[in-house]
Amino acid sequence: MAPSLPNVEPRNERGLVYTPLPQLETETDELDDDNLDDEDQPLSSISVESSPATTPTNNNPNSCYYSNEIFNVSAQTCEMAQDLLGFTVLVMLIFIPLYKHLGSPRENPFPPIFTINSMYISNFTIDTKGLGANWDAKFTVVNANVSSIYFRSIDFTLFYKQNPQDILSYASSYPFYLDQDEFVKLHLNFTTTGWEDKQLLVDNQLVEEIGKDRDKDGSLSFGMQMKVQAIYYGETWVSDVLMTPHCEDLKVLLLPGKDSGRLANPNRNFSVPIQWKPFSFF
């Protein structure tokens, strides 16, 4: 059995026994309480959650199929567009020469014959209000050379003497067809009031000149012009046509002491300038 060591008390340098100072109970208790409080407080910690990085993966087997399908549709669309473009070019190569052929007569088309057969004037008055008159005219239009003509519109202008600027009245005809060697009779009424669409048509200076001519020899000189829009149908061609028939040096003789008269030189043919161009399909 090992011998027990003697209880040696600590001594200082002078050989005196070292006795530790007594601690107050309050201090000891406070220290113990502080230690207990420190032991009771849990250590703070920071938790970090990490998630694995997701990398895009193409594990869908249908994605490749969809890509191929889109590529096939695009290729088919391009082929259809090329086919349509080729067909359009082919049609234009065929249609344009045919269009020029249809719209180009082999020779200059002949105009129809326009004739003024008669004209009567009534209610002819000249006073401070201006000029007043009713003109009753009959015409004949003959298609002598073309397979068929469609007259879209015919606008008539009645003017004094040989000056188209001195307009006396207007009139228009209805549209009609004429086959070759056919003719039509037109009956038109012109009314002169001196006003047209609330505007003065015959000025006072012209009214005075007309009055002087009437008093001089009882006659009135006038002219007439038309604007005709038509379509010519030849045997192998079609053409738009613009005609401007005109006739001057027409004379109306007034009956003595009356406000009426008639055309002194009836059955006059019109001169017919004509302009044509290829028929427009568009």
mmCIF file of C-alpha atoms in Angstrom:
data_model
loop_
_atom_site.group_PDB
_atom_site.id
_atom_site.type_symbol
_atom_site.label_atom_id
_atom_site.label_comp_id
_atom_site.label_asym_id
_atom_site.label_seq_id
_atom_site.Cartn_x
_atom_site.Cartn_y
_atom_site.Cartn_z
ATOM 1 C CA MET A 1 0.000 0.000 0.000
ATOM 2 C CA ALA A 2 1.456 3.332 -1.023
ATOM 3 C CA PRO A 3 2.197 5.726 1.786
ATOM 4 C CA SER A 4 -0.073 8.745 1.959
ATOM 5 C CA LEU A 5 1.493 12.075 1.240
ATOM 6 C CA PRO A 6 1.421 14.608 4.007
ATOM 7 C CA ASN A 7 -0.935 17.507 3.636
ATOM 8 C CA VAL A 8 1.353 20.397 2.890
ATOM 9 C CA GLU A 9 -0.069 23.833 3.195
ATOM 10 C CA PRO A 10 1.269 26.509 0.958
ATOM 11 C CA ARG A 11 3.655 28.946 2.558
ATOM 12 C CA ASN A 12 4.992 32.282 1.512
ATOM 13 C CA GLU A 13 8.578 33.499 1.329
ATOM 14 C CA ARG A 14 8.767 34.126 5.123
ATOM 15 C CA GLY A 15 7.483 30.677 5.921
ATOM 16 C CA LEU A 16 4.064 31.771 6.819
ATOM 17 C CA VAL A 17 1.165 29.666 5.804
ATOM 18 C CA TYR A 18 -0.686 31.184 2.870
ATOM 19 C CA THR A 19 -4.326 31.505 3.571
ATOM 20 C CA PRO A 20 -6.544 32.587 0.660
ATOM 21 C CA LEU A 21 -8.871 35.479 1.272
ATOM 22 C CA PRO A 22 -12.417 34.495 1.899
ATOM 23 C CA GLN A 23 -14.927 35.407 -0.824
ATOM 24 C CA LEU A 24 -18.210 36.945 -0.101
ATOM 25 C CA GLU A 25 -21.169 34.769 -0.637
ATOM 26 C CA THR A 26 -22.855 37.358 -2.815
ATOM 27 C CA GLU A 27 -19.910 37.566 -5.173
ATOM 28 C CA THR A 28 -19.654 33.822 -5.318
ATOM 29 C CA ASP A 29 -23.321 33.516 -5.979
ATOM 30 C CA GLU A 30 -23.175 36.164 -8.716
ATOM 31 C CA LEU A 31 -20.264 34.406 -10.352
ATOM 32 C CA ASP A 32 -22.061 31.103 -10.176
ATOM 33 C CA ASP A 33 -25.222 32.678 -11.560
ATOM 34 C CA ASP A 34 -23.281 34.253 -14.412
ATOM 35 C CA ASN A 35 -21.680 30.950 -15.238
ATOM 36 C CA LEU A 36 -25.038 29.268 -15.139
ATOM 37 C CA ASP A 37 -26.545 31.918 -17.388
ATOM 38 C CA ASP A 38 -23.703 31.502 -19.854
ATOM 39 C CA GLU A 39 -24.173 27.777 -19.815
ATOM 40 C CA ASP A 40 -27.931 28.110 -20.322
ATOM 41 C CA GLN A 41 -27.606 30.397 -23.384
ATOM 42 C CA PRO A 42 -27.374 28.313 -26.554
ATOM 43 C CA LEU A 43 -24.675 29.018 -29.042
ATOM 44 C CA SER A 44 -25.898 30.922 -32.090
ATOM 45 C CA SER A 45 -25.440 29.106 -35.349
ATOM 46 C CA ILE A 46 -25.953 29.992 -39.042
ATOM 47 C CA SER A 47 -27.398 27.295 -41.210
ATOM 48 C CA VAL A 48 -26.670 27.415 -44.923
ATOM 49 C CA GLU A 49 -28.711 25.290 -47.255
ATOM 50 C CA SER A 50 -27.133 24.544 -50.555
ATOM 51 C CA SER A 51 -29.020 23.234 -53.525
ATOM 52 C CA PRO A 52 -27.283 21.435 -56.293
ATOM 53 C CA ALA A 53 -26.884 23.507 -59.484
ATOM 54 C CA THR A 54 -29.347 22.426 -62.122
ATOM 55 C CA THR A 55 -27.935 22.112 -65.556
ATOM 56 C CA PRO A 56 -30.335 22.171 -68.526
ATOM 57 C CA THR A 57 -30.617 18.744 -69.845
ATOM 58 C CA ASN A 58 -32.653 17.741 -72.842
ATOM 59 C CA ASN A 59 -34.032 14.471 -71.727
ATOM 60 C CA ASN A 60 -37.393 14.949 -73.644
ATOM 61 C CA PRO A 61 -37.375 12.581 -76.616
ATOM 62 C CA ASN A 62 -40.162 14.598 -78.355
ATOM 63 C CA SER A 63 -38.123 17.818 -78.647
ATOM 64 C CA CYS A 64 -36.044 16.444 -81.489
ATOM 65 C CA TYR A 65 -39.242 15.319 -83.234
ATOM 66 C CA TYR A 66 -40.787 18.790 -82.938
ATOM 67 C CA SER A 67 -37.658 20.420 -84.373
ATOM 68 C CA ASN A 68 -37.695 18.095 -87.351
ATOM 69 C CA GLU A 69 -41.405 18.727 -87.877
ATOM 70 C CA ILE A 70 -40.930 22.528 -87.876
ATOM 71 C CA PHE A 71 -38.058 22.178 -90.327
ATOM 72 C CA ASN A 72 -40.196 20.033 -92.633
ATOM 73 C CA VAL A 73 -43.086 22.555 -92.539
ATOM 74 C CA SER A 74 -40.708 25.429 -93.350
ATOM 75 C CA ALA A 75 -39.254 23.499 -96.257
ATOM 76 C CA GLN A 76 -42.738 22.734 -97.613
ATOM 77 C CA THR A 77 -43.717 26.414 -97.311
ATOM 78 C CA CYS A 78 -40.633 27.481 -99.260
ATOM 79 C CA GLU A 79 -41.395 24.939 -101.975
ATOM 80 C CA MET A 80 -45.000 26.157 -102.244
ATOM 81 C CA ALA A 81 -43.829 29.790 -102.466
ATOM 82 C CA GLN A 82 -41.380 28.885 -105.224
ATOM 83 C CA ASP A 83 -44.091 27.002 -107.131
ATOM 84 C CA LEU A 84 -46.492 29.943 -106.793
ATOM 85 C CA LEU A 85 -43.840 32.401 -107.970
ATOM 86 C CA GLY A 86 -43.019 30.234 -110.965
ATOM 87 C CA PHE A 87 -46.708 29.907 -111.865
ATOM 88 C CA THR A 88 -47.177 33.691 -111.598
ATOM 89 C CA VAL A 89 -44.226 34.359 -113.894
ATOM 90 C CA LEU A 90 -45.568 31.821 -116.399
ATOM 91 C CA VAL A 91 -49.019 33.435 -116.391
ATOM 92 C CA MET A 92 -47.499 36.891 -116.894
ATOM 93 C CA LEU A 93 -45.375 35.666 -119.800
ATOM 94 C CA ILE A 94 -48.507 34.311 -121.459
ATOM 95 C CA PHE A 95 -50.987 37.011 -120.425
ATOM 96 C CA ILE A 96 -48.995 40.178 -121.202
ATOM 97 C CA PRO A 97 -48.488 39.429 -124.928
ATOM 98 C CA LEU A 98 -52.127 38.328 -125.143
ATOM 99 C CA TYR A 99 -53.221 41.508 -123.350
ATOM 100 C CA LYS A 100 -51.230 43.666 -125.780
ATOM 101 C CA HIS A 101 -52.688 41.745 -128.693
ATOM 102 C CA LEU A 102 -56.241 42.123 -127.416
ATOM 103 C CA GLY A 103 -55.802 45.834 -126.776
ATOM 104 C CA SER A 104 -54.067 46.668 -130.053
ATOM 105 C CA PRO A 105 -56.124 46.915 -133.235
ATOM 106 C CA ARG A 106 -54.260 46.110 -136.421
ATOM 107 C CA GLU A 107 -55.212 49.522 -137.803
ATOM 108 C CA ASN A 108 -56.602 52.744 -136.407
ATOM 109 C CA PRO A 109 -60.261 52.175 -135.485
ATOM 110 C CA PHE A 110 -62.829 54.103 -137.482
ATOM 111 C CA PRO A 111 -65.091 56.462 -135.549
ATOM 112 C CA PRO A 112 -68.864 56.176 -135.702
ATOM 113 C CA ILE A 113 -70.885 58.718 -137.671
ATOM 114 C CA PHE A 114 -72.538 61.485 -135.634
ATOM 115 C CA THR A 115 -75.201 63.574 -137.391
ATOM 116 C CA ILE A 116 -77.403 66.406 -136.165
ATOM 117 C CA ASN A 117 -80.683 65.944 -138.032
ATOM 118 C CA SER A 118 -82.707 68.849 -136.747
ATOM 119 C CA MET A 119 -82.997 71.473 -134.042
ATOM 120 C CA TYR A 120 -85.877 73.668 -132.915
ATOM 121 C CA ILE A 121 -85.628 76.635 -130.577
ATOM 122 C CA SER A 122 -88.503 77.975 -128.500
ATOM 123 C CA ASN A 123 -89.104 80.464 -125.689
ATOM 124 C CA PHE A 124 -86.181 82.541 -126.863
ATOM 125 C CA THR A 125 -86.036 85.665 -124.705
ATOM 126 C CA ILE A 126 -83.496 88.355 -123.931
ATOM 127 C CA ASP A 127 -84.175 90.736 -121.051
ATOM 128 C CA THR A 128 -82.557 92.246 -118.010
ATOM 129 C CA LYS A 129 -82.456 88.826 -116.329
ATOM 130 C CA GLY A 130 -80.360 87.373 -119.148
ATOM 131 C CA LEU A 131 -80.903 84.811 -121.898
ATOM 132 C CA GLY A 132 -83.608 82.142 -121.953
ATOM 133 C CA ALA A 133 -84.263 79.452 -124.578
ATOM 134 C CA ASN A 134 -85.245 75.810 -125.101
ATOM 135 C CA TRP A 135 -83.326 73.823 -127.707
ATOM 136 C CA ASP A 136 -84.858 70.589 -129.019
ATOM 137 C CA ALA A 137 -82.337 68.549 -131.045
ATOM 138 C CA LYS A 138 -82.313 65.161 -132.785
ATOM 139 C CA PHE A 139 -79.187 63.160 -133.612
ATOM 140 C CA THR A 140 -78.235 59.905 -135.330
ATOM 141 C CA VAL A 141 -75.259 57.739 -134.354
ATOM 142 C CA VAL A 142 -74.136 54.977 -136.754
ATOM 143 C CA ASN A 143 -71.576 52.212 -136.196
ATOM 144 C CA ALA A 144 -70.359 51.477 -139.711
ATOM 145 C CA ASN A 145 -66.989 49.753 -139.211
ATOM 146 C CA VAL A 146 -66.491 48.074 -135.810
ATOM 147 C CA SER A 147 -67.865 44.734 -134.589
ATOM 148 C CA SER A 148 -69.437 46.358 -131.532
ATOM 149 C CA ILE A 149 -69.223 49.648 -129.639
ATOM 150 C CA TYR A 150 -70.378 50.334 -126.109
ATOM 151 C CA PHE A 151 -71.005 54.043 -125.569
ATOM 152 C CA ARG A 152 -70.384 54.626 -121.894
ATOM 153 C CA SER A 153 -71.319 58.300 -121.904
ATOM 154 C CA ILE A 154 -71.997 61.161 -124.330
ATOM 155 C CA ASP A 155 -71.871 64.729 -123.019
ATOM 156 C CA PHE A 156 -73.070 67.560 -125.294
ATOM 157 C CA THR A 157 -72.057 71.210 -125.050
ATOM 158 C CA LEU A 158 -73.876 73.960 -126.936
ATOM 159 C CA PHE A 159 -71.834 77.139 -127.457
ATOM 160 C CA TYR A 160 -72.264 80.413 -129.295
ATOM 161 C CA LYS A 161 -70.708 80.869 -132.735
ATOM 162 C CA GLN A 162 -67.295 79.151 -132.915
ATOM 163 C CA ASN A 163 -66.073 79.805 -129.395
ATOM 164 C CA PRO A 164 -66.381 76.765 -127.057
ATOM 165 C CA GLN A 165 -65.784 79.103 -124.118
ATOM 166 C CA ASP A 166 -69.139 80.863 -124.684
ATOM 167 C CA ILE A 167 -71.286 78.010 -123.375
ATOM 168 C CA LEU A 168 -75.060 78.255 -123.736
ATOM 169 C CA SER A 169 -76.224 74.900 -122.336
ATOM 170 C CA TYR A 170 -75.364 71.255 -121.520
ATOM 171 C CA ALA A 171 -77.023 67.875 -122.081
ATOM 172 C CA SER A 172 -76.121 64.175 -121.713
ATOM 173 C CA SER A 173 -77.226 60.896 -123.268
ATOM 174 C CA TYR A 174 -77.843 57.466 -121.773
ATOM 175 C CA PRO A 175 -75.310 54.621 -122.448
ATOM 176 C CA PHE A 176 -76.039 52.141 -125.250
ATOM 177 C CA TYR A 177 -74.558 49.412 -127.494
ATOM 178 C CA LEU A 178 -74.249 49.470 -131.265
ATOM 179 C CA ASP A 179 -73.250 46.449 -133.314
ATOM 180 C CA GLN A 180 -71.813 46.903 -136.770
ATOM 181 C CA ASP A 181 -74.171 48.660 -139.237
ATOM 182 C CA GLU A 182 -76.589 49.553 -136.440
ATOM 183 C CA PHE A 183 -77.693 53.085 -135.575
ATOM 184 C CA VAL A 184 -79.545 54.888 -132.810
ATOM 185 C CA LYS A 185 -81.684 58.038 -132.745
ATOM 186 C CA LEU A 186 -81.102 60.471 -129.878
ATOM 187 C CA HIS A 187 -83.557 63.172 -128.827
ATOM 188 C CA LEU A 188 -82.120 65.771 -126.446
ATOM 189 C CA ASN A 189 -83.408 68.949 -124.847
ATOM 190 C CA PHE A 190 -81.113 71.850 -123.973
ATOM 191 C CA THR A 191 -82.330 74.581 -121.657
ATOM 192 C CA THR A 192 -80.648 77.960 -121.418
ATOM 193 C CA THR A 193 -81.463 80.043 -118.355
ATOM 194 C CA GLY A 194 -78.205 81.959 -118.106
ATOM 195 C CA TRP A 195 -77.468 80.127 -114.831
ATOM 196 C CA GLU A 196 -75.979 76.700 -114.145
ATOM 197 C CA ASP A 197 -75.531 75.262 -110.619
ATOM 198 C CA LYS A 198 -76.196 78.723 -109.133
ATOM 199 C CA GLN A 199 -73.433 80.221 -111.273
ATOM 200 C CA LEU A 200 -73.823 82.702 -114.119
ATOM 201 C CA LEU A 201 -73.372 80.728 -117.350
ATOM 202 C CA VAL A 202 -74.053 83.418 -119.969
ATOM 203 C CA ASP A 203 -72.595 86.784 -119.033
ATOM 204 C CA ASN A 204 -74.217 90.102 -119.915
ATOM 205 C CA GLN A 205 -71.735 90.940 -122.665
ATOM 206 C CA LEU A 206 -72.566 87.717 -124.530
ATOM 207 C CA VAL A 207 -76.300 88.314 -124.053
ATOM 208 C CA GLU A 208 -75.954 91.742 -125.665
ATOM 209 C CA GLU A 209 -74.062 90.252 -128.625
ATOM 210 C CA ILE A 210 -76.750 87.587 -129.166
ATOM 211 C CA GLY A 211 -79.450 90.286 -129.064
ATOM 212 C CA LYS A 212 -77.645 92.344 -131.694
ATOM 213 C CA ASP A 213 -77.300 89.322 -134.020
ATOM 214 C CA ARG A 214 -80.996 88.523 -133.664
ATOM 215 C CA ASP A 215 -82.000 92.080 -134.466
ATOM 216 C CA LYS A 216 -79.590 92.189 -137.407
ATOM 217 C CA ASP A 217 -80.833 89.287 -139.581
ATOM 218 C CA GLY A 218 -83.078 87.183 -137.338
ATOM 219 C CA SER A 219 -80.579 84.328 -137.012
ATOM 220 C CA LEU A 220 -78.302 82.800 -134.372
ATOM 221 C CA SER A 221 -74.966 81.105 -135.080
ATOM 222 C CA PHE A 222 -73.791 78.390 -132.717
ATOM 223 C CA GLY A 223 -71.701 75.249 -132.499
ATOM 224 C CA MET A 224 -71.821 71.924 -130.664
ATOM 225 C CA GLN A 225 -69.203 69.637 -129.176
ATOM 226 C CA MET A 226 -69.413 66.161 -127.611
ATOM 227 C CA LYS A 227 -67.254 64.149 -125.279
ATOM 228 C CA VAL A 228 -67.747 60.428 -125.925
ATOM 229 C CA GLN A 229 -66.264 57.622 -123.831
ATOM 230 C CA ALA A 230 -66.670 54.198 -125.427
ATOM 231 C CA ILE A 231 -65.283 50.659 -125.649
ATOM 232 C CA TYR A 232 -64.487 49.197 -129.058
ATOM 233 C CA TYR A 233 -64.859 45.436 -129.486
ATOM 234 C CA GLY A 234 -62.997 44.239 -132.565
ATOM 235 C CA GLU A 235 -62.792 40.688 -133.814
ATOM 236 C CA THR A 236 -59.594 39.951 -131.876
ATOM 237 C CA TRP A 237 -59.056 43.071 -129.748
ATOM 238 C CA VAL A 238 -60.710 45.401 -127.233
ATOM 239 C CA SER A 239 -59.882 49.075 -126.792
ATOM 240 C CA ASP A 240 -60.904 52.090 -124.719
ATOM 241 C CA VAL A 241 -61.804 55.033 -126.961
ATOM 242 C CA LEU A 242 -62.210 58.750 -126.317
ATOM 243 C CA MET A 243 -63.910 60.818 -129.029
ATOM 244 C CA THR A 244 -64.573 64.566 -129.220
ATOM 245 C CA PRO A 245 -67.023 65.125 -132.111
ATOM 246 C CA HIS A 246 -67.672 68.770 -132.932
ATOM 247 C CA CYS A 247 -69.656 70.787 -135.460
ATOM 248 C CA GLU A 248 -69.527 74.556 -135.997
ATOM 249 C CA ASP A 249 -71.288 77.013 -138.305
ATOM 250 C CA LEU A 250 -74.740 75.858 -137.312
ATOM 251 C CA LYS A 251 -77.460 78.469 -137.798
ATOM 252 C CA VAL A 252 -80.958 78.825 -136.392
ATOM 253 C CA LEU A 253 -83.444 81.058 -138.253
ATOM 254 C CA LEU A 254 -85.953 82.771 -135.979
ATOM 255 C CA LEU A 255 -89.490 83.285 -137.233
ATOM 256 C CA PRO A 256 -90.376 86.979 -137.628
ATOM 257 C CA GLY A 257 -92.082 88.381 -134.567
ATOM 258 C CA LYS A 258 -91.881 85.078 -132.660
ATOM 259 C CA ASP A 259 -89.626 83.542 -130.032
ATOM 260 C CA SER A 260 -89.071 80.307 -131.977
ATOM 261 C CA GLY A 261 -87.086 79.050 -134.957
ATOM 262 C CA ARG A 262 -85.421 76.044 -136.552
ATOM 263 C CA LEU A 263 -82.058 74.808 -137.825
ATOM 264 C CA ALA A 264 -81.295 76.297 -141.235
ATOM 265 C CA ASN A 265 -78.712 73.644 -142.263
ATOM 266 C CA PRO A 266 -79.928 70.227 -140.964
ATOM 267 C CA ASN A 267 -78.302 66.787 -141.367
ATOM 268 C CA ARG A 268 -74.797 68.010 -140.619
ATOM 269 C CA ASN A 269 -72.112 65.429 -139.824
ATOM 270 C CA PHE A 270 -69.669 65.979 -136.990
ATOM 271 C CA SER A 271 -65.914 65.815 -137.288
ATOM 272 C CA VAL A 272 -64.771 63.033 -134.942
ATOM 273 C CA PRO A 273 -61.223 63.129 -133.512
ATOM 274 C CA ILE A 274 -60.515 59.813 -131.810
ATOM 275 C CA GLN A 275 -57.980 58.582 -129.265
ATOM 276 C CA TRP A 276 -57.681 54.946 -128.275
ATOM 277 C CA LYS A 277 -55.658 52.923 -125.788
ATOM 278 C CA PRO A 278 -55.529 49.246 -124.742
ATOM 279 C CA PHE A 279 -58.537 48.213 -122.717
ATOM 280 C CA SER A 280 -57.844 48.301 -118.970
ATOM 281 C CA PHE A 281 -58.759 45.069 -117.162
ATOM 282 C CA PHE A 282 -57.756 46.493 -113.770
#
